[in-house]
PDB file of C-alpha atoms in Angstrom:
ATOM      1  CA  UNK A  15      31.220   4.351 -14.731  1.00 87.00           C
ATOM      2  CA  UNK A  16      33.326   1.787 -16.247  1.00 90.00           C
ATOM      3  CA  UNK A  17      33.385   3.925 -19.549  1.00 91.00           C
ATOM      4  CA  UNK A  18      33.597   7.223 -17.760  1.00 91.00           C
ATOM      5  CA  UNK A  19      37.060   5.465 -16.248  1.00 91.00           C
ATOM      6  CA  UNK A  20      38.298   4.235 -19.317  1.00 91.00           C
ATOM      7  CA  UNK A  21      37.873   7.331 -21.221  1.00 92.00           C
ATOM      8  CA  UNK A  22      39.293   8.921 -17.976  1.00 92.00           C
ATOM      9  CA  UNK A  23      41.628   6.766 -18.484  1.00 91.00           C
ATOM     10  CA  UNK A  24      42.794   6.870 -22.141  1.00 92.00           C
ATOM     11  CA  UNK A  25      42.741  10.869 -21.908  1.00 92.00           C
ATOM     12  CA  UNK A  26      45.075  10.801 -18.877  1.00 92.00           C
ATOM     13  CA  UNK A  27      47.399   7.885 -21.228  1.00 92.00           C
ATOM     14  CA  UNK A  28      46.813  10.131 -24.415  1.00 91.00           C
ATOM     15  CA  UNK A  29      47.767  13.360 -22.588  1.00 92.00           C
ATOM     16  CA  UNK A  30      51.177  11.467 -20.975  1.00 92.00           C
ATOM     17  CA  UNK A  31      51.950  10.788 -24.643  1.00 92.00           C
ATOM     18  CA  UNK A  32      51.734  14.044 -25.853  1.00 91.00           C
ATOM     19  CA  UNK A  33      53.437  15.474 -23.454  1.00 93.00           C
ATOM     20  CA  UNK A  34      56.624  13.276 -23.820  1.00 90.00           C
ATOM     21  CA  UNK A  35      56.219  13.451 -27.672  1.00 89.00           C
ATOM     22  CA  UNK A  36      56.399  16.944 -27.217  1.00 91.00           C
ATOM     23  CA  UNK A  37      59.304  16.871 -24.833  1.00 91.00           C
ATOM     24  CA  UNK A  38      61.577  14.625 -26.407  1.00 89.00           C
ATOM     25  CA  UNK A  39      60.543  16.791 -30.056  1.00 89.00           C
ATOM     26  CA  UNK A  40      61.453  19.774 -27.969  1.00 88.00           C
ATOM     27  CA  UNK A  41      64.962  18.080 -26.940  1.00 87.00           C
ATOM     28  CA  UNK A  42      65.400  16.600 -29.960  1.00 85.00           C
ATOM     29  CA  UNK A  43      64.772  20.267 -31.631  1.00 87.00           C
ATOM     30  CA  UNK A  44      66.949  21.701 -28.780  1.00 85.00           C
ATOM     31  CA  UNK A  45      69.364  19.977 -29.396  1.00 83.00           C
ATOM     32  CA  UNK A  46      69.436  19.620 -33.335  1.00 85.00           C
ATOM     33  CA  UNK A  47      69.752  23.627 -32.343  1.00 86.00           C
ATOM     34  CA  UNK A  48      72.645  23.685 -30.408  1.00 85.00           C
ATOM     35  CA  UNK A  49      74.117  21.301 -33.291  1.00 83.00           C
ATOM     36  CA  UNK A  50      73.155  23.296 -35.987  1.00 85.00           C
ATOM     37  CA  UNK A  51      74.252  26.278 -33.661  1.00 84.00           C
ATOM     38  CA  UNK A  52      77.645  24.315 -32.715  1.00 83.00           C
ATOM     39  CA  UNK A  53      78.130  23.298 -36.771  1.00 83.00           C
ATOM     40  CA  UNK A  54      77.358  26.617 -37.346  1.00 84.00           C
ATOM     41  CA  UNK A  55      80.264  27.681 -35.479  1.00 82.00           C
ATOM     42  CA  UNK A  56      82.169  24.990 -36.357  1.00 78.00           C
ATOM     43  CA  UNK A  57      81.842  25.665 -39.840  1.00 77.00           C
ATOM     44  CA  UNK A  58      82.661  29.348 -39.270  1.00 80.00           C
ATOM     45  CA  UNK A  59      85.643  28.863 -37.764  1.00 74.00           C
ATOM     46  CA  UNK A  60      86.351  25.894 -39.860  1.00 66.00           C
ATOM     47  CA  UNK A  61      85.783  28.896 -42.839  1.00 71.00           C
ATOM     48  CA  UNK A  62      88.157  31.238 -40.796  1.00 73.00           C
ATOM     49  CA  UNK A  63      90.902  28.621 -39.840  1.00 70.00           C
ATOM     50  CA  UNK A  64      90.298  26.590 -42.989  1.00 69.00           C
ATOM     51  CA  UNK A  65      93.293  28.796 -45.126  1.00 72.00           C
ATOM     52  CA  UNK A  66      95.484  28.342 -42.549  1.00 73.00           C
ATOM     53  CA  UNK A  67      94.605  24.840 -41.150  1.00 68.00           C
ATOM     54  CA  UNK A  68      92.993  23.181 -44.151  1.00 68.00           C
ATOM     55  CA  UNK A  69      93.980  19.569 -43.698  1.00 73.00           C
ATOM     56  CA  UNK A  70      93.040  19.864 -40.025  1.00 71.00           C
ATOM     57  CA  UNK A  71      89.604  20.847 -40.804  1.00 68.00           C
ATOM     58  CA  UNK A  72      89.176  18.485 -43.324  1.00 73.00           C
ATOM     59  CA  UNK A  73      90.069  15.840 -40.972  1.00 76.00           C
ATOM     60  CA  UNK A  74      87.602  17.705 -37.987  1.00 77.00           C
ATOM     61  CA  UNK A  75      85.208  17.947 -41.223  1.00 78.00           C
ATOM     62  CA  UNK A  76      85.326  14.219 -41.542  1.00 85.00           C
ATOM     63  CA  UNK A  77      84.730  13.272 -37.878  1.00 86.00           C
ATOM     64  CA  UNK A  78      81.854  15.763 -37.190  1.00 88.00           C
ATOM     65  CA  UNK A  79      80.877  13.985 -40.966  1.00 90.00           C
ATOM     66  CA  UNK A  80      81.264  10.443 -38.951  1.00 91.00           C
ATOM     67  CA  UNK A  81      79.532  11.882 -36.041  1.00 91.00           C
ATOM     68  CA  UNK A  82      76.478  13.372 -37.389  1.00 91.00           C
ATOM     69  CA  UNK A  83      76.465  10.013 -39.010  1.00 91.00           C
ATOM     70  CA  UNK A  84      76.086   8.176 -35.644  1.00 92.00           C
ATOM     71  CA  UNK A  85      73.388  10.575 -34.268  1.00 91.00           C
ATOM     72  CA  UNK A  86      71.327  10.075 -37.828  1.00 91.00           C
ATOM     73  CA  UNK A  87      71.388   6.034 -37.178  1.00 92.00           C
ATOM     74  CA  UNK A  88      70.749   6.969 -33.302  1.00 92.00           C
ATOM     75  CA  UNK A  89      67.558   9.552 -34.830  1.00 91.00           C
ATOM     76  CA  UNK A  90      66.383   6.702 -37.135  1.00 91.00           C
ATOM     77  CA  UNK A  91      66.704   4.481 -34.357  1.00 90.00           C
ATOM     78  CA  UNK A  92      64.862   6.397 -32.092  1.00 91.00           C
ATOM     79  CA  UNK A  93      62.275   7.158 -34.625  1.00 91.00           C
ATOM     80  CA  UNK A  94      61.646   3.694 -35.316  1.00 92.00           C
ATOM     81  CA  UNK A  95      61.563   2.845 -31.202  1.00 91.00           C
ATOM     82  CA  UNK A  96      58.743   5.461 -31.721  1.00 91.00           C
ATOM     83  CA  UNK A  97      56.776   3.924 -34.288  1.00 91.00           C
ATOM     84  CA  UNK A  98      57.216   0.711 -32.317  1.00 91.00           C
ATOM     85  CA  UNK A  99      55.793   2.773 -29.406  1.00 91.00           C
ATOM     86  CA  UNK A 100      53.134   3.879 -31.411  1.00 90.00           C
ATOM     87  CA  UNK A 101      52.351   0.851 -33.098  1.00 90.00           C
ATOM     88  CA  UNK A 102      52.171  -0.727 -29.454  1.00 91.00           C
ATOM     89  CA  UNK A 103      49.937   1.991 -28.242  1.00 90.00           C
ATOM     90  CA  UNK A 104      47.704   1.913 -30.941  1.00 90.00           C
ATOM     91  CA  UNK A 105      47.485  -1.915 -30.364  1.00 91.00           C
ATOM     92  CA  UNK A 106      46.599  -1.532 -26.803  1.00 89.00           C
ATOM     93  CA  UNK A 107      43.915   1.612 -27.768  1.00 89.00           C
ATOM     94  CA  UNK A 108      42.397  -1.143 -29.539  1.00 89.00           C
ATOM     95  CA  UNK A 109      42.082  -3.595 -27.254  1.00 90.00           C
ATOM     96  CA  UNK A 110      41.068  -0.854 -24.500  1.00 89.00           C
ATOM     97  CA  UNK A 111      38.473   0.150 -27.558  1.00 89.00           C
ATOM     98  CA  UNK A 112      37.546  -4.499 -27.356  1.00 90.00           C
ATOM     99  CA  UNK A 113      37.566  -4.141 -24.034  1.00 88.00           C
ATOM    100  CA  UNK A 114      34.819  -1.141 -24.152  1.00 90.00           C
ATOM    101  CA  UNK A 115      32.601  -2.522 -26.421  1.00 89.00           C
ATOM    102  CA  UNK A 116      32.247  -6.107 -24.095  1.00 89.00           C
ATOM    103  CA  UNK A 117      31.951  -3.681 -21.033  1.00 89.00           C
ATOM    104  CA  UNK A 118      29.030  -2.051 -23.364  1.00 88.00           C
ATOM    105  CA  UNK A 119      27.608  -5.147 -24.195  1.00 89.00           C
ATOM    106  CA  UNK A 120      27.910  -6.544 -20.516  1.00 88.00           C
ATOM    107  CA  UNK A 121      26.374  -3.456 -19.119  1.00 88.00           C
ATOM    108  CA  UNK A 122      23.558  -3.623 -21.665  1.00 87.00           C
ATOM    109  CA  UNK A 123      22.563  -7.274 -20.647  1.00 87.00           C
ATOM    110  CA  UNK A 124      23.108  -6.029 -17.290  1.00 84.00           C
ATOM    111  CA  UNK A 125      20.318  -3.605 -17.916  1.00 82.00           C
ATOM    112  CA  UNK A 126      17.988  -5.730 -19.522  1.00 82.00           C
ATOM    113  CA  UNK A 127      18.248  -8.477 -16.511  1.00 80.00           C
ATOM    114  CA  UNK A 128      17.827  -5.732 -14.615  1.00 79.00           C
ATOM    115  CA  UNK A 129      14.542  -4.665 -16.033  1.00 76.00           C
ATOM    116  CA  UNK A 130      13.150  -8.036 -15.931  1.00 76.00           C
ATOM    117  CA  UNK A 131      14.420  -8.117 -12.049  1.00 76.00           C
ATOM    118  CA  UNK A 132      11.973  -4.693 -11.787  1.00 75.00           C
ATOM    119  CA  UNK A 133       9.316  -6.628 -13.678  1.00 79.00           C
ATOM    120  CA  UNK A 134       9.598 -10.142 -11.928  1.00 77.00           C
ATOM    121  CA  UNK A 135       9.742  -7.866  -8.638  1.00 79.00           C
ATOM    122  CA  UNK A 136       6.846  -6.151  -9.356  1.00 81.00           C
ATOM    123  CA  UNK A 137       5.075  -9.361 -10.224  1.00 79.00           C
ATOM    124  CA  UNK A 138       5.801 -10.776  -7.089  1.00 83.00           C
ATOM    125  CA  UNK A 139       5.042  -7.922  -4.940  1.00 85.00           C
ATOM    126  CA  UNK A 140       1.305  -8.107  -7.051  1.00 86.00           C
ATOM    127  CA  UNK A 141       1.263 -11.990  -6.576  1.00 84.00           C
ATOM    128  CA  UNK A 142       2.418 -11.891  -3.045  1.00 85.00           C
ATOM    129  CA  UNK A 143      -0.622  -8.814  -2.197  1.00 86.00           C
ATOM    130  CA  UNK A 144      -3.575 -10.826  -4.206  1.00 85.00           C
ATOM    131  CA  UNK A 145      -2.717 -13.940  -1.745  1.00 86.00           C
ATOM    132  CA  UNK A 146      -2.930 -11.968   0.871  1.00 87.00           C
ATOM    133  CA  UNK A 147      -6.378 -10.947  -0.686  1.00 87.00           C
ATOM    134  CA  UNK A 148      -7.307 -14.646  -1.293  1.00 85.00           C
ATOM    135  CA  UNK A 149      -6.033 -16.276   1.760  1.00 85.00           C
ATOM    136  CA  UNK A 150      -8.780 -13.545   3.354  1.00 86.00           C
ATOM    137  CA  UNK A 151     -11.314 -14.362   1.274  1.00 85.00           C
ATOM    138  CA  UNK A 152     -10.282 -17.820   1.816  1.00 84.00           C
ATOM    139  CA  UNK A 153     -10.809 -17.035   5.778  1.00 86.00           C
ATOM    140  CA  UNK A 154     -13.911 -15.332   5.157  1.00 86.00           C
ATOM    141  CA  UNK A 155     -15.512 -18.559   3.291  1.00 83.00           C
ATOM    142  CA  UNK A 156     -14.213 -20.413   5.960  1.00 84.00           C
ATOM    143  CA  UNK A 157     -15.818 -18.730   8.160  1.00 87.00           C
ATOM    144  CA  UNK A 158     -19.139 -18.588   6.499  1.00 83.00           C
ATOM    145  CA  UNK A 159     -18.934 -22.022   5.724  1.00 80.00           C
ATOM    146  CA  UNK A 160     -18.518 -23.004   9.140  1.00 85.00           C
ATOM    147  CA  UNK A 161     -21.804 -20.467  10.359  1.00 84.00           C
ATOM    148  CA  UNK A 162     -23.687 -22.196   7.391  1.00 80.00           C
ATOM    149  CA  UNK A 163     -22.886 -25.539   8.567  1.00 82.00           C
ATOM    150  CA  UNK A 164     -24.217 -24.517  12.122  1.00 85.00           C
ATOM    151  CA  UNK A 165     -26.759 -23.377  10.613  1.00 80.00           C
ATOM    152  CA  UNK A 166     -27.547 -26.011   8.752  1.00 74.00           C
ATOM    153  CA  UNK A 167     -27.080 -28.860  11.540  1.00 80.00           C
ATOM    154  CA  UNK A 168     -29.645 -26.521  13.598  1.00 81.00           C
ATOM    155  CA  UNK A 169     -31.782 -26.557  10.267  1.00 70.00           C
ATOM    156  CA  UNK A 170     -31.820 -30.485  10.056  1.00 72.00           C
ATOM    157  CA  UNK A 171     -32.473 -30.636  14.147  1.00 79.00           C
ATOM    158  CA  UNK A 172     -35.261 -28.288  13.502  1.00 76.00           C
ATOM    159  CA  UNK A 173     -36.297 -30.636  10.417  1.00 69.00           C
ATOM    160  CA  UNK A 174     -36.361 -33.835  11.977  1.00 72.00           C
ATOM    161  CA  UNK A 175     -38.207 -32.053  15.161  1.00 77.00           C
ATOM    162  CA  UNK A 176     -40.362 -30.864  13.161  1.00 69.00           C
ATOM    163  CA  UNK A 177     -41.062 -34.103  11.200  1.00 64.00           C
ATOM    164  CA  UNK A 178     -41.607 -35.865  14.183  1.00 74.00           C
ATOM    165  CA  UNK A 179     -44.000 -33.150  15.739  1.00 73.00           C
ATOM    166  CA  UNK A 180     -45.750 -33.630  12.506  1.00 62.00           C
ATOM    167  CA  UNK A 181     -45.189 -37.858  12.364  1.00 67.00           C
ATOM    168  CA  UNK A 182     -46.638 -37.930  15.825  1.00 74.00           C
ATOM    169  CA  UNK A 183     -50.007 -34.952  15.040  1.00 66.00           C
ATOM    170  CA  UNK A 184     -50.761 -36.830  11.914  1.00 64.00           C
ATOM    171  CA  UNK A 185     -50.872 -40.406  13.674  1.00 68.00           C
ATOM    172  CA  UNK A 186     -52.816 -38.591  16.727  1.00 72.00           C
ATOM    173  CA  UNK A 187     -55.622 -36.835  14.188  1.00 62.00           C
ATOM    174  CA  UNK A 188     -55.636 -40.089  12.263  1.00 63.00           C
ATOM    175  CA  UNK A 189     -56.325 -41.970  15.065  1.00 70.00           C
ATOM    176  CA  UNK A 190     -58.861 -39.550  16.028  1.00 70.00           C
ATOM    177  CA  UNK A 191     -60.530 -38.525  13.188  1.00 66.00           C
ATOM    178  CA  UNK A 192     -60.934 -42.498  12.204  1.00 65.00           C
ATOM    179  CA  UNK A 193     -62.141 -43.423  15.569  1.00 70.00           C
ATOM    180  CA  UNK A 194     -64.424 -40.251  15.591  1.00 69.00           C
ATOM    181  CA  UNK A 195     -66.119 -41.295  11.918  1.00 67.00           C
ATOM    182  CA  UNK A 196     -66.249 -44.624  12.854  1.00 72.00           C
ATOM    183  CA  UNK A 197     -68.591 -43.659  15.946  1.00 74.00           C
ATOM    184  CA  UNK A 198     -70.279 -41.285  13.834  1.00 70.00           C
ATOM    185  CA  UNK A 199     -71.067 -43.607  10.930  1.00 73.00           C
ATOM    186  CA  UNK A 200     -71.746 -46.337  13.512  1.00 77.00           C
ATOM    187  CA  UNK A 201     -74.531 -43.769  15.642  1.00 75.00           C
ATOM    188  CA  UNK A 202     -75.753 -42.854  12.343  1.00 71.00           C
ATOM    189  CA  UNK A 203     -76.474 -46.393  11.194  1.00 77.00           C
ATOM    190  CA  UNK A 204     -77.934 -47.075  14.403  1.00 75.00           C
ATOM    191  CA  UNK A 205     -80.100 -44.245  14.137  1.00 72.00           C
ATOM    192  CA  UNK A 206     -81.549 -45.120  10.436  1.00 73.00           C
ATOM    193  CA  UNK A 207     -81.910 -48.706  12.164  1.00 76.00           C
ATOM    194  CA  UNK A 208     -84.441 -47.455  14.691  1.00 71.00           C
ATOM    195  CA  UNK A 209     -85.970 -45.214  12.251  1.00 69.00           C
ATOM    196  CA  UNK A 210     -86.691 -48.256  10.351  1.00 73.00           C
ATOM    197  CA  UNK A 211     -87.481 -50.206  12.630  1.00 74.00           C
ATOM    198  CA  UNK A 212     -90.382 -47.053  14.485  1.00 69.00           C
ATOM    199  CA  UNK A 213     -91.080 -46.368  11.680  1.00 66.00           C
ATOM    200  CA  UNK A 214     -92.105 -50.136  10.661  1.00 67.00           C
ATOM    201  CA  UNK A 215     -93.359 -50.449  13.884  1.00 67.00           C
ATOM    202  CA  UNK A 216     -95.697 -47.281  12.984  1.00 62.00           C
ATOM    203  CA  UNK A 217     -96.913 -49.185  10.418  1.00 64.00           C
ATOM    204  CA  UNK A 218     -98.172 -51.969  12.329  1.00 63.00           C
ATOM    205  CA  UNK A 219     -99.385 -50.168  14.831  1.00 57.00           C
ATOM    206  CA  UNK A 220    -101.641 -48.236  12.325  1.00 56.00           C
ATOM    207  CA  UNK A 221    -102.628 -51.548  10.506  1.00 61.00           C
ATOM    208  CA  UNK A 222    -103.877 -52.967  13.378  1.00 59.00           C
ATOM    209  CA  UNK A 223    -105.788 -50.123  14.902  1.00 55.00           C
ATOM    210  CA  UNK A 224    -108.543 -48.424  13.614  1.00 55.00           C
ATOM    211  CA  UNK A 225    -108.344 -45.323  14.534  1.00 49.00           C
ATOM    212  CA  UNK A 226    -110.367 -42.714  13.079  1.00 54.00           C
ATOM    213  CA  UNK A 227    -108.609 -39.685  10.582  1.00 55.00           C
ATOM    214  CA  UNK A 228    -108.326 -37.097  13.028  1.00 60.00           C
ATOM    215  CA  UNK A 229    -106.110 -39.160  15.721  1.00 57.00           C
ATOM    216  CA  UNK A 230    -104.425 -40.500  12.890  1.00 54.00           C
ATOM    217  CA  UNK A 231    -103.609 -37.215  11.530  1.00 64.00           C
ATOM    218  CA  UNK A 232    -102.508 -36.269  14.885  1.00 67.00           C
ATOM    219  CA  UNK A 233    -100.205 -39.063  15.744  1.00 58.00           C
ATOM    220  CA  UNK A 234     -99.170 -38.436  11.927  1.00 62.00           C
ATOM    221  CA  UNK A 235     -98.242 -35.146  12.656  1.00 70.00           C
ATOM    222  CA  UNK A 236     -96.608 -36.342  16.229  1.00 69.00           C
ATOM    223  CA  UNK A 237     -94.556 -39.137  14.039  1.00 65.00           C
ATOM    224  CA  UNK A 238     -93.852 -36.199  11.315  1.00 72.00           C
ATOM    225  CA  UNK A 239     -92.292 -33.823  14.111  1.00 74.00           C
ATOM    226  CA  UNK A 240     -90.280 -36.796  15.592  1.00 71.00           C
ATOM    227  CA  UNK A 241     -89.350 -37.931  12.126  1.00 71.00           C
ATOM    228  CA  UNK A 242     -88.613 -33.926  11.648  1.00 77.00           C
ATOM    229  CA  UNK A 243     -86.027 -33.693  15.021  1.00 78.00           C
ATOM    230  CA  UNK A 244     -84.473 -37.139  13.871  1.00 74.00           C
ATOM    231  CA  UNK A 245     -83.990 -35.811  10.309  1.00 76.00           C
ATOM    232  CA  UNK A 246     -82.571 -32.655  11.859  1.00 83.00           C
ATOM    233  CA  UNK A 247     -80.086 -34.851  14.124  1.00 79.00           C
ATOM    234  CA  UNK A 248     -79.061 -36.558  11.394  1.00 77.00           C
ATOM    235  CA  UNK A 249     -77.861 -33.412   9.316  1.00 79.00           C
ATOM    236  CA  UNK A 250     -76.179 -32.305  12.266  1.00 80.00           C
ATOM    237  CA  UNK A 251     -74.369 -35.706  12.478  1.00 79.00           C
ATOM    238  CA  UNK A 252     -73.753 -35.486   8.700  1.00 77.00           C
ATOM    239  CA  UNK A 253     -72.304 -32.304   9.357  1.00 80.00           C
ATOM    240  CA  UNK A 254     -69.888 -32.806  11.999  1.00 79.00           C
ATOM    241  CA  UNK A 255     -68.621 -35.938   9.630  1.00 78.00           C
ATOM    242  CA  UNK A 256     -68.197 -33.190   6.783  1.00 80.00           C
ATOM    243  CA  UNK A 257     -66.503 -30.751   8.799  1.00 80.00           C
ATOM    244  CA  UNK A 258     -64.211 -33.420  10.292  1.00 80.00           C
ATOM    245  CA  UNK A 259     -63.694 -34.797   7.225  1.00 78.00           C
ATOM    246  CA  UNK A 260     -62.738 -31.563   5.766  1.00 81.00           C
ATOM    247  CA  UNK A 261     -60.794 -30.904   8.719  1.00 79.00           C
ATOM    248  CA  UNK A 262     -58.322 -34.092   8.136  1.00 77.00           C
ATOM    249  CA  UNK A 263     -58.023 -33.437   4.755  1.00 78.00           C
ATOM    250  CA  UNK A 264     -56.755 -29.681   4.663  1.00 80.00           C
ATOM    251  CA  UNK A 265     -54.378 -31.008   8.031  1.00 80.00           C
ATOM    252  CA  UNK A 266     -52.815 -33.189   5.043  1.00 76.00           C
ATOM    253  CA  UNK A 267     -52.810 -30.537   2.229  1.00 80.00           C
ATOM    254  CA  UNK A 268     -50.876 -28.258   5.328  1.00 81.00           C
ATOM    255  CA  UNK A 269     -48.761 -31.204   6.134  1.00 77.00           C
ATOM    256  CA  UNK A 270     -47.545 -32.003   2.235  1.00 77.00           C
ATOM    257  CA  UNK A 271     -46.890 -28.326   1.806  1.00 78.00           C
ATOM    258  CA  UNK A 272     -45.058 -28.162   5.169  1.00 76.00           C
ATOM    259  CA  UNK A 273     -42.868 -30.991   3.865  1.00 74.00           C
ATOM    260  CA  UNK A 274     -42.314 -30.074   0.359  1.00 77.00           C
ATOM    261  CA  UNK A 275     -41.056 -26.341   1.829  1.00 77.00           C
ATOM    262  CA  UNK A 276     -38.892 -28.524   4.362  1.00 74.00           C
ATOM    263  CA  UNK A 277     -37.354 -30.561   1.323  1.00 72.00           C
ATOM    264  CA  UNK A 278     -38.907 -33.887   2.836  1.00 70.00           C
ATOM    265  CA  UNK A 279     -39.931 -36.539   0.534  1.00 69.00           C
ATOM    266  CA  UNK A 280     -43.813 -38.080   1.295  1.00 66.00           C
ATOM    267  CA  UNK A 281     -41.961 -41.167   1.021  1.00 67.00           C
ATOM    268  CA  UNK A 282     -40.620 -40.775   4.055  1.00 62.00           C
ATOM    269  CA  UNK A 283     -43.669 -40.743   6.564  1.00 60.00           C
ATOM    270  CA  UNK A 284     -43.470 -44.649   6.051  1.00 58.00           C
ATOM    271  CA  UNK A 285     -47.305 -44.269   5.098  1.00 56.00           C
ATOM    272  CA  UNK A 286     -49.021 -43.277   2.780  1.00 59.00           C
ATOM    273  CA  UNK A 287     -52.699 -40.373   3.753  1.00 57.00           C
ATOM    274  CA  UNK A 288     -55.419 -41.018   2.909  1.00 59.00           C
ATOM    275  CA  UNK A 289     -58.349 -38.343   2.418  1.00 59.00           C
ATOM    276  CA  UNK A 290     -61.359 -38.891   3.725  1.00 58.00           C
ATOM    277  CA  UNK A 291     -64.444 -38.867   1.328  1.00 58.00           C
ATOM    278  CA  UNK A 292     -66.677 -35.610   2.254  1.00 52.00           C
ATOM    279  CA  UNK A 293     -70.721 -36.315   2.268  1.00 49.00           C
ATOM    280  CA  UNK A 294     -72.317 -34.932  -0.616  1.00 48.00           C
ATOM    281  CA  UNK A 295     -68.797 -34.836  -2.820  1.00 43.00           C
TER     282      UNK A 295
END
């Protein structure tokens, strides 16, 4: 725009010049015409009257001579206000040409700033939309790190429930289990003591009487089927003890794996199981 006006500008300037160039050559030719015209008829009738009146027209000769003097010295005068003019307007062409080369420059930094203004504005606009897009995100982890903390607390309630559900079975089957062997193993022992003692008893009995083979082969075979149903009791007893046994120890090998898939140390029962040794293992 600035250029457009300028050039605008200078045309209008350039066109003004012209035309008064042109005018003042036309008046200047219009009237070097009517001078040449006027000499012309001066010098005619100068030629006509100069027989009769040649002094005169030498004299009238001499001041047109004096006169087109003058208006030669006014000419050069005016052609040297001219060049003056000119010199002037070619001196201000040249600063309007200065002055449209720092406009260029100045609109040409104006258009690179304003590039980067596009650029840094795009950059923001992209900035300011992936903040939006965190902040969300940001919300969204919030928000699922608050649920997982719930979560979690309801985990750790469930955990330590759990623990002492487990705390309080394992000190109850203990308790059991040891008082249950311990009547076992004590019954048992008081069993083998009366077989012992029956069956020394037995033994005394049949040193001291003399029986005869056939009732001692029938209270052998009584004593046998006694000895038989005691044997059988006592593999029964020895059973329950295994199975119990058994019993306690996969209760431990569930109770381990229950606190291993919990994350819950064995040191932290504040005791440590024992297993308790099967028969026949």
């Amino acid at each position: 725009e600035i250029e457009a006006k300028y050039n605008k500008k200078m045309q209008m300037l350039r066109d003004e010049l012209d035309l008064r160039r042109k005018t003042e050559i036309h008046e200047v030719e219009e009237r070097k015409n009517n001078q040449i015209s006027e000499l012309m008829k001066n010098h005619e009738k100068a030629f006509s009257e100069i027989k009769n009146y040649y002094n005169d027209i030498t004299l009238k000769n001499l001041a047109l001579i004096n006169l087109l003097k003058e208006q030669m010295e006014e000419r050069k005068k005016r052609e040297n206000q001219l060049e003056k003019e000119k010199a002037d307007l070619l001196l201000h062409k040249k600063q309007q040409q200065e002055t449209l080369q720092q406009t260029q420059e100045q609109v040409f930094e104006m258009q690179k700033k304003l590039a980067h203004y596009d650029m840094d504005k795009e950059a923001l606009t992209n900035t300011k939309a992936r903040l939006k897009v965190i902040q969300k995100e940001l919300k969204d982890l919030q928000w699922e790190h608050e649920v997982l903390e719930q979560r979690f607390s309801k985990v750790q309630a469930e955990r330590d429930e759990l623990y002492q559900k487990f705390t309080k079975a394992i000190n109850e089957v203990q308790q059991k289990t040891g008082f249950k062997n311990l009547l076992l193993e004590r019954k048992l022992k008081g069993l083998l003591d009366v077989l012992e003692k029956k069956e020394v008893e037995l033994s005394e009995v049949f040193a001291a009487s003399n029986l005869d083979p056939g009732a001692l082969s029938l209270v052998s075979q009584k004593l046998e089927d006694v000895l038989s149903s005691k044997n059988t009791t006592i593999e029964d007893l020895q059973f329950q003890l295994a199975r119990v046994c058994k019993a306690h120890n996969d209760m431990l090998q569930t109770l381990e794996a229950k606190l291993t898939a919990f994350g819950i140390p064995l040191d932290n029962l504040g005791f440590k199981p024992l297993e308790s040794p099967v028969l026949g293992q």
